[in-house]
């Protein structure tokens, strides 16, 4: 299938696909708009895995729905299906074979959505809203991992109503990521726990947070051999920490950088500091993207420790982002994230998901 | 690292009191933070240099050093790295450092001075060392663990069953018998092991639970008294960790070698870095600057207490986040418009019957797990939750019921709860929206 990469029908310059209005601040980057976006804030996005042909995007929203679009090579997006929960959907993920989608909701349940039959069944139950959901594929087992505000991390075989395992966490789960055999969970009160998933999931290490503010998002990165080796952790204070699990020299290898702040280096005016809402690593280049409450996205090279690009400012915060499986498409969602409280919530305001050609902009900078 | 003579202390910046490992880094910091022109971003070398540049090139005067703490903003003072610092401030600093190092020695080994709470991290590696605090507290409590829990840890006699976190220590004990004969003569040769006689009594109480297996081993009876004594001995022996690693569960592939090598040399510093939550159970030796102290109090902070509020770090920056230290999603999920009991009209009948008894479940479990996370600000347990689950289970199988035909196991977790005051059914705030 042709990739988005070099086709001219897609990319910078407003495409005629969905006639977005000119230089509106809702789409200053002139990226492709996904059709039929959800009616309320988008909480999570996930692209289909490489095991299935084509690019399918799943988005969960605060309107209790999960939507699936097919993203075609020419940039067109076709809504395919939708499922509902009884509460806002907070996280979604794909199974490794691309046939199932798992959704986690504030209604304390998680569901498995079989895309072929378009049926859903409940596969998990918590005592509080489920904040994160990830599919784990190990050589000797497969399961769904759910992290909840009830302070537990549970692992579910989708065929049984009882969890295979339940691990207690010190605090409510705020974000998590899984790259076998490693899982990282960041909790309230700046908790940070790494789990190892070989044989069976177990707690590996609790790490003292490299950040001084509430944890908001986390993403695992891999080394040159495609083994998970560390993670990027974002906080509400416009800062991301790059943390290696077993670095040769922690003081030198681990670092933090500031992002999603107004005013750059100008110290004259007070600086607005925004939360980092999501972090995603490019599957091929290993560079990362961050999106923030300030309505911008930025691309970074963590090895060269440089910023690659920062976007123009959208008129709404960017709440979610993800790369497709070959790294050619970067999807980001523009909707309100509650960073200014409920006063600034406008239910009438349209929510957007944008797709951007990511093949070029995320190439790593050569190390200086 | 760096030179040995740093005027007897690590390089520090006179303008902002930050510590640095190296004078070179200190100078880089000064150039970037204090001697940088705000107009053209040119980096000068000194304060007066910056003043002159601004005057000549931009015709602008500046009267204070950027990013300096109050009292240290003098633009006229020619300071470069550690040179030019007035003696008085030098001595003040030395005194402060002495006090601090005395304090930290009194507490359990905390990290070194370089670990300041500082928000001004740059892109260069300026962060405090996170790994060390994790390592040192472990050393503090590892030794006491040796005699007791490990013995019990090995009793289940299942390596596969042992959590990898404890691999650092328990395998040592089963490793002991095979290792013993190979032990250097300085240790416990099988033959004569009476030297540790006086040490035995204190150790014995800890060992008995673990001893029976040892005692039962043929030819090993003499091990019993010897074992407890060797345990602490082994702890300090770098030779042992390699044996234990054979029994340990493989951890992250990229990390396995690192850990095995770490377990060797690290035994000289902190025994077994693999043990969990050292830094976490001790409430944050570096209390976060911003989060108020109530968050630092204890990790499993009771959420029913007033949520901690954030504080901005300086007058020059503002955190675009609501004050309470709960996540944005939690805050938003508290709103009634996002809390619904009835999902679909089709299920209303079935659900309505069950809703009153079970819908209240979330409500009247007083402040346990369900309510507090969502509504820290609202103390009432009665306030409704997302009583989604009960009706969600049978009702939601849009197509098939098969796997959850016996959904009973899941439901009781909610309906089994004692019925409470009927919650009432929330009016569906949001219709499913545009469906296609």
GROMACS .gro file of N, CA and C in nm, chain A residues 268-354:
model
  261
  268UNK      N    1   1.093   3.852   3.055
  268UNK     CA    2   1.031   3.977   3.099
  268UNK      C    3   0.886   3.956   3.139
  269UNK      N    4   0.811   3.889   3.055
  269UNK     CA    5   0.669   3.871   3.086
  269UNK      C    6   0.650   3.737   3.156
  270UNK      N    7   0.547   3.730   3.239
  270UNK     CA    8   0.523   3.603   3.310
  270UNK      C    9   0.497   3.492   3.210
  271UNK      N   10   0.544   3.379   3.246
  271UNK     CA   11   0.536   3.268   3.153
  271UNK      C   12   0.416   3.181   3.188
  272UNK      N   13   0.340   3.143   3.089
  272UNK     CA   14   0.232   3.048   3.112
  272UNK      C   15   0.285   2.908   3.090
  273UNK      N   16   0.256   2.826   3.185
  273UNK     CA   17   0.308   2.689   3.179
  273UNK      C   18   0.190   2.594   3.160
  274UNK      N   19   0.199   2.514   3.058
  274UNK     CA   20   0.088   2.426   3.022
  274UNK      C   21   0.121   2.281   3.047
  275UNK      N   22   0.016   2.204   3.065
  275UNK     CA   23   0.037   2.061   3.089
  275UNK      C   24   0.074   1.992   2.958
  276UNK      N   25   0.152   1.887   2.973
  276UNK     CA   26   0.183   1.802   2.858
  276UNK      C   27   0.075   1.694   2.857
  277UNK      N   28  -0.008   1.693   2.757
  277UNK     CA   29  -0.121   1.601   2.760
  277UNK      C   30  -0.089   1.462   2.710
  278UNK      N   31   0.005   1.451   2.618
  278UNK     CA   32   0.037   1.318   2.567
  278UNK      C   33   0.176   1.320   2.505
  279UNK      N   34   0.237   1.204   2.507
  279UNK     CA   35   0.368   1.187   2.445
  279UNK      C   36   0.360   1.063   2.356
  280UNK      N   37   0.416   1.072   2.237
  280UNK     CA   38   0.421   0.955   2.149
  280UNK      C   39   0.557   0.946   2.085
  281UNK      N   40   0.606   0.824   2.074
  281UNK     CA   41   0.735   0.806   2.008
  281UNK      C   42   0.712   0.760   1.864
  282UNK      N   43   0.793   0.814   1.776
  282UNK     CA   44   0.786   0.771   1.637
  282UNK      C   45   0.837   0.627   1.629
  283UNK      N   46   0.761   0.540   1.565
  283UNK     CA   47   0.799   0.398   1.571
  283UNK      C   48   0.928   0.365   1.498
  284UNK      N   49   0.967   0.452   1.405
  284UNK     CA   50   1.087   0.421   1.328
  284UNK      C   51   1.206   0.502   1.376
  285UNK      N   52   1.185   0.633   1.389
  285UNK     CA   53   1.299   0.720   1.420
  285UNK      C   54   1.333   0.726   1.568
  286UNK      N   55   1.239   0.694   1.651
  286UNK     CA   56   1.268   0.705   1.794
  286UNK      C   57   1.262   0.846   1.848
  287UNK      N   58   1.223   0.938   1.763
  287UNK     CA   59   1.204   1.076   1.810
  287UNK      C   60   1.064   1.083   1.871
  288UNK      N   61   1.037   1.189   1.944
  288UNK     CA   62   0.909   1.191   2.012
  288UNK      C   63   0.830   1.316   1.982
  289UNK      N   64   0.701   1.303   2.001
  289UNK     CA   65   0.611   1.416   1.986
  289UNK      C   66   0.542   1.440   2.119
  290UNK      N   67   0.526   1.568   2.154
  290UNK     CA   68   0.450   1.601   2.274
  290UNK      C   69   0.339   1.697   2.232
  291UNK      N   70   0.225   1.681   2.298
  291UNK     CA   71   0.116   1.775   2.272
  291UNK      C   72   0.073   1.832   2.406
  292UNK      N   73   0.032   1.958   2.403
  292UNK     CA   74   0.005   2.023   2.530
  292UNK      C   75  -0.123   2.103   2.534
  293UNK      N   76  -0.150   2.149   2.655
  293UNK     CA   77  -0.268   2.232   2.677
  293UNK      C   78  -0.258   2.365   2.607
  294UNK      N   79  -0.140   2.400   2.563
  294UNK     CA   80  -0.126   2.529   2.497
  294UNK      C   81  -0.173   2.523   2.354
  295UNK      N   82  -0.213   2.404   2.308
  295UNK     CA   83  -0.261   2.395   2.171
  295UNK      C   84  -0.152   2.382   2.069
  296UNK      N   85  -0.038   2.335   2.114
  296UNK     CA   86   0.071   2.313   2.020
  296UNK      C   87   0.119   2.171   2.031
  297UNK      N   88   0.182   2.127   1.922
  297UNK     CA   89   0.256   2.001   1.932
  297UNK      C   90   0.401   2.030   1.899
  298UNK      N   91   0.488   1.949   1.955
  298UNK     CA   92   0.631   1.966   1.930
  298UNK      C   93   0.695   1.832   1.904
  299UNK      N   94   0.795   1.834   1.822
  299UNK     CA   95   0.872   1.713   1.795
  299UNK      C   96   1.011   1.731   1.852
  300UNK      N   97   1.061   1.625   1.911
  300UNK     CA   98   1.190   1.635   1.980
  300UNK      C   99   1.279   1.515   1.946
  301UNK      N  100   1.407   1.538   1.953
  301UNK     CA  101   1.503   1.428   1.939
  301UNK      C  102   1.571   1.414   2.074
  302UNK      N  103   1.543   1.306   2.144
  302UNK     CA  104   1.593   1.295   2.280
  302UNK      C  105   1.742   1.260   2.285
  303UNK      N  106   1.791   1.202   2.178
  303UNK     CA  107   1.932   1.165   2.181
  303UNK      C  108   2.020   1.285   2.150
  304UNK      N  109   1.976   1.365   2.059
  304UNK     CA  110   2.049   1.488   2.031
  304UNK      C  111   2.006   1.599   2.127
  305UNK      N  112   1.907   1.571   2.206
  305UNK     CA  113   1.853   1.666   2.303
  305UNK      C  114   1.817   1.798   2.236
  306UNK      N  115   1.749   1.788   2.125
  306UNK     CA  116   1.708   1.913   2.060
  306UNK      C  117   1.561   1.905   2.022
  307UNK      N  118   1.509   2.022   1.999
  307UNK     CA  119   1.372   2.029   1.950
  307UNK      C  120   1.378   2.027   1.799
  308UNK      N  121   1.288   1.953   1.740
  308UNK     CA  122   1.287   1.946   1.594
  308UNK      C  123   1.188   2.045   1.535
  309UNK      N  124   1.075   2.059   1.601
  309UNK     CA  125   0.973   2.147   1.546
  309UNK      C  126   0.870   2.178   1.653
  310UNK      N  127   0.816   2.298   1.646
  310UNK     CA  128   0.698   2.329   1.726
  310UNK      C  129   0.593   2.386   1.633
  311UNK      N  130   0.472   2.345   1.655
  311UNK     CA  131   0.367   2.387   1.564
  311UNK      C  132   0.318   2.527   1.598
  312UNK      N  133   0.232   2.576   1.513
  312UNK     CA  134   0.159   2.698   1.547
  312UNK      C  135   0.059   2.665   1.656
  313UNK      N  136   0.002   2.769   1.712
  313UNK     CA  137  -0.088   2.743   1.824
  313UNK      C  138  -0.230   2.724   1.774
  314UNK      N  139  -0.290   2.616   1.815
  314UNK     CA  140  -0.431   2.594   1.783
  314UNK      C  141  -0.516   2.669   1.885
  315UNK      N  142  -0.642   2.685   1.851
  315UNK     CA  143  -0.725   2.763   1.944
  315UNK      C  144  -0.777   2.678   2.060
  316UNK      N  145  -0.751   2.550   2.056
  316UNK     CA  146  -0.791   2.462   2.167
  316UNK      C  147  -0.669   2.381   2.209
  317UNK      N  148  -0.671   2.329   2.330
  317UNK     CA  149  -0.562   2.240   2.370
  317UNK      C  150  -0.561   2.116   2.280
  318UNK      N  151  -0.447   2.053   2.275
  318UNK     CA  152  -0.438   1.927   2.203
  318UNK      C  153  -0.438   1.817   2.309
  319UNK      N  154  -0.533   1.728   2.300
  319UNK     CA  155  -0.553   1.634   2.410
  319UNK      C  156  -0.496   1.495   2.387
  320UNK      N  157  -0.472   1.458   2.262
  320UNK     CA  158  -0.422   1.322   2.237
  320UNK      C  159  -0.342   1.322   2.109
  321UNK      N  160  -0.256   1.223   2.098
  321UNK     CA  161  -0.179   1.211   1.974
  321UNK      C  162  -0.133   1.067   1.958
  322UNK      N  163  -0.103   1.031   1.833
  322UNK     CA  164  -0.041   0.901   1.812
  322UNK      C  165   0.014   0.895   1.671
  323UNK      N  166   0.107   0.804   1.652
  323UNK     CA  167   0.165   0.780   1.521
  323UNK      C  168   0.104   0.653   1.464
  324UNK      N  169   0.098   0.645   1.332
  324UNK     CA  170   0.052   0.518   1.277
  324UNK      C  171   0.169   0.419   1.277
  325UNK      N  172   0.144   0.297   1.232
  325UNK     CA  173   0.243   0.193   1.260
  325UNK      C  174   0.374   0.210   1.186
  326UNK      N  175   0.372   0.282   1.073
  326UNK     CA  176   0.500   0.300   1.003
  326UNK      C  177   0.555   0.440   1.022
  327UNK      N  178   0.489   0.519   1.101
  327UNK     CA  179   0.542   0.650   1.133
  327UNK      C  180   0.518   0.756   1.028
  328UNK      N  181   0.434   0.728   0.931
  328UNK     CA  182   0.411   0.830   0.830
  328UNK      C  183   0.302   0.928   0.868
  329UNK      N  184   0.216   0.888   0.956
  329UNK     CA  185   0.105   0.975   0.992
  329UNK      C  186   0.113   1.010   1.140
  330UNK      N  187   0.095   1.136   1.168
  330UNK     CA  188   0.086   1.181   1.305
  330UNK      C  189  -0.055   1.235   1.324
  331UNK      N  190  -0.129   1.174   1.417
  331UNK     CA  191  -0.265   1.220   1.442
  331UNK      C  192  -0.267   1.294   1.575
  332UNK      N  193  -0.338   1.405   1.580
  332UNK     CA  194  -0.352   1.477   1.706
  332UNK      C  195  -0.494   1.533   1.716
  333UNK      N  196  -0.542   1.542   1.836
  333UNK     CA  197  -0.680   1.581   1.858
  333UNK      C  198  -0.685   1.716   1.926
  334UNK      N  199  -0.769   1.801   1.876
  334UNK     CA  200  -0.783   1.935   1.930
  334UNK      C  201  -0.918   1.944   2.001
  335UNK      N  202  -0.915   1.951   2.130
  335UNK     CA  203  -1.039   1.964   2.206
  335UNK      C  204  -1.004   2.012   2.346
  336UNK      N  205  -1.103   2.047   2.421
  336UNK     CA  206  -1.078   2.107   2.551
  336UNK      C  207  -1.039   2.001   2.653
  337UNK      N  208  -0.939   2.031   2.730
  337UNK     CA  209  -0.888   1.933   2.826
  337UNK      C  210  -0.917   1.969   2.972
  338UNK      N  211  -0.991   2.077   2.991
  338UNK     CA  212  -1.030   2.117   3.128
  338UNK      C  213  -0.916   2.187   3.201
  339UNK      N  214  -0.816   2.230   3.128
  339UNK     CA  215  -0.702   2.289   3.198
  339UNK      C  216  -0.736   2.424   3.260
  340UNK      N  217  -0.845   2.484   3.214
  340UNK     CA  218  -0.883   2.611   3.276
  340UNK      C  219  -1.013   2.596   3.352
  341UNK      N  220  -1.048   2.473   3.386
  341UNK     CA  221  -1.170   2.454   3.463
  341UNK      C  222  -1.293   2.449   3.374
  342UNK      N  223  -1.407   2.435   3.438
  342UNK     CA  224  -1.528   2.416   3.360
  342UNK      C  225  -1.578   2.547   3.300
  343UNK      N  226  -1.526   2.659   3.349
  343UNK     CA  227  -1.575   2.786   3.295
  343UNK      C  228  -1.545   2.801   3.147
  344UNK      N  229  -1.435   2.741   3.105
  344UNK     CA  230  -1.395   2.759   2.967
  344UNK      C  231  -1.447   2.649   2.877
  345UNK      N  232  -1.534   2.570   2.929
  345UNK     CA  233  -1.586   2.460   2.848
  345UNK      C  234  -1.701   2.510   2.763
  346UNK      N  235  -1.692   2.487   2.637
  346UNK     CA  236  -1.799   2.525   2.547
  346UNK      C  237  -1.843   2.400   2.472
  347UNK      N  238  -1.957   2.345   2.512
  347UNK     CA  239  -2.000   2.220   2.449
  347UNK      C  240  -2.027   2.236   2.300
  348UNK      N  241  -2.049   2.358   2.257
  348UNK     CA  242  -2.079   2.378   2.116
  348UNK      C  243  -1.954   2.379   2.031
  349UNK      N  244  -1.842   2.395   2.095
  349UNK     CA  245  -1.720   2.409   2.017
  349UNK      C  246  -1.684   2.277   1.953
  350UNK      N  247  -1.650   2.285   1.828
  350UNK     CA  248  -1.624   2.163   1.755
  350UNK      C  249  -1.488   2.104   1.796
  351UNK      N  250  -1.484   1.973   1.800
  351UNK     CA  251  -1.359   1.903   1.831
  351UNK      C  252  -1.301   1.848   1.701
  352UNK      N  253  -1.172   1.844   1.693
  352UNK     CA  254  -1.108   1.801   1.569
  352UNK      C  255  -1.005   1.695   1.594
  353UNK      N  256  -0.985   1.614   1.492
  353UNK     CA  257  -0.868   1.526   1.487
  353UNK      C  258  -0.798   1.559   1.357
  354UNK      N  259  -0.670   1.585   1.367
  354UNK     CA  260  -0.593   1.620   1.249
  354UNK      C  261  -0.490   1.512   1.219
   0.00000   0.00000   0.00000
